[in-house]
Amino acid sequence: MLRFDKPLQSLDAYVNCFSQEPIPVLKRTVQQLAALQENEDRIGGKQLASVVLSDPLMTLKLLSHLEQHRRASQNHDITTIDRAVMMIGITPFFRIFADMPTLESRLADVPTALVGALRVIARARRASHYARDWAILRHDLDVEEITIAALLHDTADVLFWSFAPQLTQRVYDMLRRDRGMRSALAQREVFGFSANEIQLALAKAWRMPDLLITLMNGADTNNPRVRTVQLANALARHNAKGWQNPAIPDDLEAISALLKVNRSQLVKHLAIPQEDAERLLPPDAET
């Protein structure tokens, strides 16, 4: 099992390292897929897609597999899980993704790293739910593309925990000691590159669809689809331990502008607990 405890020298080195072993998935994903396979003749693609979309690692695994085994006749990117499953077919899907390694097995000897990875995955799921909800409110043409981009936005953090638990713990220790430090700065100090830089290099090397790379990148902040993904992940990161984070009011202001709703409407829509809602609303807001 490949692990490293010193920073690598280049983005290519990180890509090569993370590409040497199969991407692990959640144990729950393996169990759910095994249960579906027992009734293979009676299930549909949407049931498979639902399991895949609950696990950012499985989502990444499926999309990267599809692009790396792209047919010559395929003249467009597959950017949603429903389409990916349809392209592969249900029986071939189970054959291709049999005997997958699990995150829990990979990190069984480093329980703190497993907890860290599972927290990132929980945050990714929450971000994907926000992004999906807001994409629907914005009447986006393809809601699932936004959902997937938000789900995969911080996948490099999970890979860090999987391949370099000691270095990753150092990043989190730095952030804990200095609450004002940006995650990207701490990552660059420890790894030499930010998680986003490494993730984009991986996404390109693994031939992820260009659209998803654009949505995950966050560089085009004028694009409302990019902003949806970006703000969903920011809010999920900031409210991971509740609604007390001082960055949340700025998040809410930006989300209100994106969705074209006032702060009171947004706070109600997010179902923020009453005691926190009162603090986050402007003084003259109606509750």
Short mmCIF file of C-alpha atoms in Angstrom, two decimals:
data_model
loop_
_atom_site.label_atom_id
_atom_site.label_comp_id
_atom_site.label_asym_id
_atom_site.label_seq_id
_atom_site.Cartn_x
_atom_site.Cartn_y
_atom_site.Cartn_z
CA MET A 1 0.00 0.00 0.00
CA LEU A 2 1.53 3.25 -1.20
CA ARG A 3 2.00 6.12 1.29
CA PHE A 4 4.42 9.00 1.52
CA ASP A 5 5.47 11.20 4.45
CA LYS A 6 7.50 13.84 2.58
CA PRO A 7 6.24 16.33 -0.01
CA LEU A 8 6.71 15.36 -3.64
CA GLN A 9 8.66 17.56 -6.03
CA SER A 10 6.14 18.31 -8.76
CA LEU A 11 2.50 18.12 -9.79
CA ASP A 12 3.44 15.27 -12.14
CA ALA A 13 4.90 13.38 -9.17
CA TYR A 14 1.61 13.71 -7.27
CA VAL A 15 -0.36 12.58 -10.33
CA ASN A 16 1.91 9.55 -10.77
CA CYS A 17 1.66 8.68 -7.07
CA PHE A 18 -2.14 8.91 -6.88
CA SER A 19 -2.44 6.98 -10.15
CA GLN A 20 -0.44 3.96 -9.03
CA GLU A 21 -3.22 2.34 -7.02
CA PRO A 22 -6.98 2.00 -7.59
CA ILE A 23 -9.09 4.72 -6.02
CA PRO A 24 -10.66 3.32 -2.84
CA VAL A 25 -14.39 3.76 -2.25
CA LEU A 26 -16.54 3.68 0.85
CA LYS A 27 -17.28 0.28 2.38
CA ARG A 28 -20.96 1.22 2.35
CA THR A 29 -20.78 1.72 -1.42
CA VAL A 30 -19.37 -1.79 -1.93
CA GLN A 31 -22.10 -3.24 0.26
CA GLN A 32 -24.90 -1.33 -1.50
CA LEU A 33 -23.66 -2.32 -4.95
CA ALA A 34 -23.42 -5.97 -3.86
CA ALA A 35 -27.04 -5.84 -2.67
CA LEU A 36 -28.16 -4.35 -5.98
CA GLN A 37 -26.22 -6.95 -7.95
CA GLU A 38 -28.21 -9.72 -6.26
CA ASN A 39 -31.28 -8.28 -8.01
CA GLU A 40 -29.49 -7.25 -11.18
CA ASP A 41 -32.37 -8.21 -13.47
CA ARG A 42 -34.81 -5.98 -11.58
CA ILE A 43 -32.83 -2.77 -11.06
CA GLY A 44 -32.43 0.31 -13.23
CA GLY A 45 -29.70 2.80 -13.91
CA LYS A 46 -31.16 5.36 -11.51
CA GLN A 47 -30.70 2.99 -8.56
CA LEU A 48 -27.05 2.51 -9.46
CA ALA A 49 -26.59 6.24 -9.99
CA SER A 50 -28.03 6.97 -6.57
CA VAL A 51 -25.43 4.76 -4.88
CA VAL A 52 -22.60 6.24 -6.94
CA LEU A 53 -23.62 9.82 -6.15
CA SER A 54 -23.55 9.16 -2.41
CA ASP A 55 -19.79 8.55 -2.63
CA PRO A 56 -17.48 11.18 -4.21
CA LEU A 57 -14.73 8.57 -4.61
CA MET A 58 -17.02 6.20 -6.52
CA THR A 59 -18.24 9.12 -8.63
CA LEU A 60 -14.66 10.03 -9.48
CA LYS A 61 -13.82 6.39 -10.20
CA LEU A 62 -16.74 5.93 -12.60
CA LEU A 63 -16.24 9.15 -14.57
CA SER A 64 -12.47 8.71 -14.89
CA HIS A 65 -12.93 5.09 -16.01
CA LEU A 66 -15.40 6.13 -18.67
CA GLU A 67 -13.12 8.83 -20.07
CA GLN A 68 -10.02 6.63 -20.00
CA HIS A 69 -11.91 3.92 -21.93
CA ARG A 70 -13.67 6.30 -24.25
CA ARG A 71 -15.01 4.75 -27.45
CA ALA A 72 -13.90 6.15 -30.78
CA SER A 73 -17.56 6.74 -31.65
CA GLN A 74 -18.16 8.86 -28.52
CA ASN A 75 -18.00 12.47 -29.70
CA HIS A 76 -19.05 14.21 -26.48
CA ASP A 77 -18.17 14.14 -22.79
CA ILE A 78 -20.30 12.22 -20.30
CA THR A 79 -20.89 14.62 -17.41
CA THR A 80 -23.62 12.91 -15.38
CA ILE A 81 -23.81 9.58 -13.60
CA ASP A 82 -27.12 8.57 -15.20
CA ARG A 83 -25.53 8.89 -18.63
CA ALA A 84 -22.36 7.14 -17.50
CA VAL A 85 -24.29 4.10 -16.25
CA MET A 86 -26.37 4.06 -19.43
CA MET A 87 -23.19 4.19 -21.54
CA ILE A 88 -21.58 1.25 -19.70
CA GLY A 89 -24.66 -0.91 -19.11
CA ILE A 90 -25.73 -2.50 -15.83
CA THR A 91 -24.13 -5.94 -16.21
CA PRO A 92 -20.77 -4.55 -17.45
CA PHE A 93 -20.88 -2.00 -14.61
CA PHE A 94 -20.89 -4.74 -11.98
CA ARG A 95 -18.12 -6.60 -13.78
CA ILE A 96 -15.89 -3.52 -14.13
CA PHE A 97 -16.32 -2.37 -10.53
CA ALA A 98 -16.00 -5.71 -8.76
CA ASP A 99 -13.56 -6.19 -5.85
CA MET A 100 -12.94 -2.50 -5.23
CA PRO A 101 -10.61 -1.51 -2.35
CA THR A 102 -12.31 0.41 0.45
CA LEU A 103 -11.24 3.57 2.22
CA GLU A 104 -11.92 1.92 5.57
CA SER A 105 -9.51 -0.94 4.82
CA ARG A 106 -6.85 1.37 3.46
CA LEU A 107 -6.88 3.53 6.61
CA ALA A 108 -7.64 0.81 9.16
CA ASP A 109 -4.25 1.36 10.82
CA VAL A 110 -4.66 5.18 10.94
CA PRO A 111 -8.09 5.79 12.51
CA THR A 112 -7.57 9.54 12.82
CA ALA A 113 -6.95 9.74 9.07
CA LEU A 114 -10.10 7.70 8.39
CA VAL A 115 -12.12 10.08 10.54
CA GLY A 116 -10.59 13.02 8.67
CA ALA A 117 -11.39 11.50 5.27
CA LEU A 118 -14.97 10.67 6.29
CA ARG A 119 -15.47 14.26 7.48
CA VAL A 120 -14.37 15.58 4.08
CA ILE A 121 -16.78 13.16 2.38
CA ALA A 122 -19.65 14.27 4.64
CA ARG A 123 -18.82 17.88 3.79
CA ALA A 124 -18.77 17.02 0.07
CA ARG A 125 -22.20 15.43 0.31
CA ARG A 126 -23.58 18.49 2.08
CA ALA A 127 -22.05 20.76 -0.57
CA SER A 128 -23.60 18.66 -3.35
CA HIS A 129 -27.03 18.94 -1.70
CA TYR A 130 -26.69 22.72 -1.46
CA ALA A 131 -25.49 22.98 -5.06
CA ARG A 132 -28.31 20.79 -6.35
CA ASP A 133 -30.92 22.79 -4.45
CA TRP A 134 -29.57 26.13 -5.67
CA ALA A 135 -29.21 24.89 -9.25
CA ILE A 136 -32.90 23.95 -9.19
CA LEU A 137 -33.80 27.39 -7.82
CA ARG A 138 -31.73 28.97 -10.59
CA HIS A 139 -33.45 26.77 -13.21
CA ASP A 140 -30.09 25.42 -14.36
CA LEU A 141 -30.23 23.42 -17.57
CA ASP A 142 -28.42 20.40 -16.08
CA VAL A 143 -28.69 20.16 -12.33
CA GLU A 144 -26.69 16.93 -12.04
CA GLU A 145 -23.58 18.48 -13.58
CA ILE A 146 -23.60 21.10 -10.81
CA THR A 147 -24.26 18.41 -8.19
CA ILE A 148 -21.31 16.28 -9.35
CA ALA A 149 -18.91 19.22 -9.57
CA ALA A 150 -19.74 20.21 -5.99
CA LEU A 151 -19.40 16.60 -4.82
CA LEU A 152 -15.93 16.27 -6.39
CA HIS A 153 -14.69 19.75 -5.47
CA ASP A 154 -12.57 18.61 -2.50
CA THR A 155 -11.74 15.04 -3.55
CA ALA A 156 -8.00 15.76 -3.34
CA ASP A 157 -8.43 16.23 0.43
CA VAL A 158 -9.67 12.63 0.72
CA LEU A 159 -6.74 11.41 -1.39
CA PHE A 160 -4.36 13.34 0.88
CA TRP A 161 -5.73 11.51 3.91
CA SER A 162 -5.45 8.20 2.03
CA PHE A 163 -1.91 8.54 0.69
CA ALA A 164 -0.24 11.00 3.10
CA PRO A 165 -2.02 10.94 6.49
CA GLN A 166 0.94 12.40 8.43
CA LEU A 167 1.36 15.36 6.09
CA THR A 168 -2.38 15.95 5.98
CA GLN A 169 -2.59 15.97 9.76
CA ARG A 170 0.16 18.61 9.75
CA VAL A 171 -2.00 20.80 7.48
CA TYR A 172 -4.98 20.51 9.82
CA ASP A 173 -2.78 21.20 12.87
CA MET A 174 -1.55 24.41 11.23
CA LEU A 175 -5.12 25.51 10.50
CA ARG A 176 -6.14 24.72 14.06
CA ARG A 177 -3.30 26.80 15.50
CA ASP A 178 -3.97 29.75 13.17
CA ARG A 179 -7.70 30.17 12.58
CA GLY A 180 -7.06 32.96 10.08
CA MET A 181 -4.82 30.87 7.80
CA ARG A 182 -6.22 29.88 4.43
CA SER A 183 -6.30 26.16 3.66
CA ALA A 184 -4.47 26.67 0.36
CA LEU A 185 -1.57 28.39 2.13
CA ALA A 186 -1.22 25.58 4.68
CA GLN A 187 -1.38 22.97 1.91
CA ARG A 188 1.35 24.75 -0.07
CA GLU A 189 3.59 24.91 2.98
CA VAL A 190 3.22 21.18 3.64
CA PHE A 191 2.72 19.67 0.17
CA GLY A 192 4.32 22.33 -2.00
CA PHE A 193 1.03 22.80 -3.86
CA SER A 194 -2.58 23.53 -2.93
CA ALA A 195 -5.15 20.75 -2.99
CA ASN A 196 -6.91 22.54 -5.84
CA GLU A 197 -3.73 22.64 -7.95
CA ILE A 198 -3.13 18.93 -7.41
CA GLN A 199 -6.76 18.09 -8.02
CA LEU A 200 -6.86 19.95 -11.33
CA ALA A 201 -3.68 18.15 -12.44
CA LEU A 202 -5.30 14.83 -11.53
CA ALA A 203 -8.57 15.72 -13.26
CA LYS A 204 -6.71 16.50 -16.49
CA ALA A 205 -4.48 13.41 -16.25
CA TRP A 206 -7.50 11.20 -15.58
CA ARG A 207 -9.32 12.84 -18.51
CA MET A 208 -12.24 14.15 -16.53
CA PRO A 209 -14.80 16.02 -18.68
CA ASP A 210 -13.71 19.60 -19.42
CA LEU A 211 -17.03 20.98 -18.20
CA LEU A 212 -16.63 19.41 -14.76
CA ILE A 213 -13.03 20.64 -14.55
CA THR A 214 -14.23 24.17 -15.29
CA LEU A 215 -16.98 23.96 -12.67
CA MET A 216 -14.61 22.51 -10.04
CA ASN A 217 -11.81 24.98 -10.75
CA GLY A 218 -13.65 28.07 -9.53
CA ALA A 219 -11.54 30.45 -11.64
CA ASP A 220 -14.47 31.89 -13.63
CA THR A 221 -16.25 33.56 -10.73
CA ASN A 222 -18.57 35.46 -13.09
CA ASN A 223 -20.12 32.17 -14.22
CA PRO A 224 -23.19 31.49 -12.01
CA ARG A 225 -22.71 27.71 -12.35
CA VAL A 226 -19.13 28.01 -11.10
CA ARG A 227 -20.29 30.32 -8.29
CA THR A 228 -22.93 27.78 -7.28
CA VAL A 229 -20.30 25.05 -6.85
CA GLN A 230 -17.86 27.41 -5.15
CA LEU A 231 -20.36 28.83 -2.65
CA ALA A 232 -21.90 25.44 -1.87
CA ASN A 233 -18.49 24.11 -0.87
CA ALA A 234 -17.62 27.25 1.07
CA LEU A 235 -20.83 27.07 3.12
CA ALA A 236 -20.42 23.31 3.71
CA ARG A 237 -16.87 23.92 4.95
CA HIS A 238 -17.83 26.84 7.19
CA ASN A 239 -20.89 25.22 8.81
CA ALA A 240 -19.25 21.83 9.38
CA LYS A 241 -19.37 22.46 13.15
CA GLY A 242 -22.47 24.64 13.26
CA TRP A 243 -23.44 28.13 12.20
CA GLN A 244 -21.02 30.09 14.41
CA ASN A 245 -18.17 30.44 11.88
CA PRO A 246 -17.48 34.17 11.30
CA ALA A 247 -17.23 33.56 7.53
CA ILE A 248 -20.88 32.48 7.25
CA PRO A 249 -22.44 35.99 7.02
CA ASP A 250 -20.27 36.69 3.96
CA ASP A 251 -21.30 33.32 2.50
CA LEU A 252 -24.97 34.16 2.98
CA GLU A 253 -24.55 37.57 1.34
CA ALA A 254 -22.92 35.98 -1.72
CA ILE A 255 -25.53 33.20 -1.91
CA SER A 256 -28.36 35.73 -1.63
CA ALA A 257 -26.89 37.62 -4.60
CA LEU A 258 -26.51 34.40 -6.61
CA LEU A 259 -30.08 33.24 -5.98
CA LYS A 260 -31.57 36.75 -6.03
CA VAL A 261 -33.32 36.32 -2.67
CA ASN A 262 -33.04 38.40 0.48
CA ARG A 263 -31.20 37.23 3.60
CA SER A 264 -34.42 36.37 5.48
CA GLN A 265 -35.67 34.15 2.66
CA LEU A 266 -32.30 32.40 2.41
CA VAL A 267 -32.00 31.77 6.15
CA LYS A 268 -35.49 30.27 6.15
CA HIS A 269 -34.75 28.18 3.06
CA LEU A 270 -31.55 26.79 4.63
CA ALA A 271 -33.54 25.83 7.77
CA ILE A 272 -30.94 27.46 10.01
CA PRO A 273 -31.82 26.90 13.71
CA GLN A 274 -33.73 29.80 15.27
CA GLU A 275 -31.00 30.79 17.73
CA ASP A 276 -28.47 31.05 14.89
CA ALA A 277 -30.92 32.58 12.43
CA GLU A 278 -31.56 35.56 14.71
CA ARG A 279 -27.83 36.28 14.85
CA LEU A 280 -27.35 35.91 11.10
CA LEU A 281 -30.25 38.10 10.05
CA PRO A 282 -29.80 41.87 9.60
CA PRO A 283 -31.29 43.94 12.47
CA ASP A 284 -34.26 45.16 10.44
CA ALA A 285 -35.17 41.76 8.96
CA GLU A 286 -38.59 40.22 9.54
CA THR A 287 -38.42 36.76 11.17
#
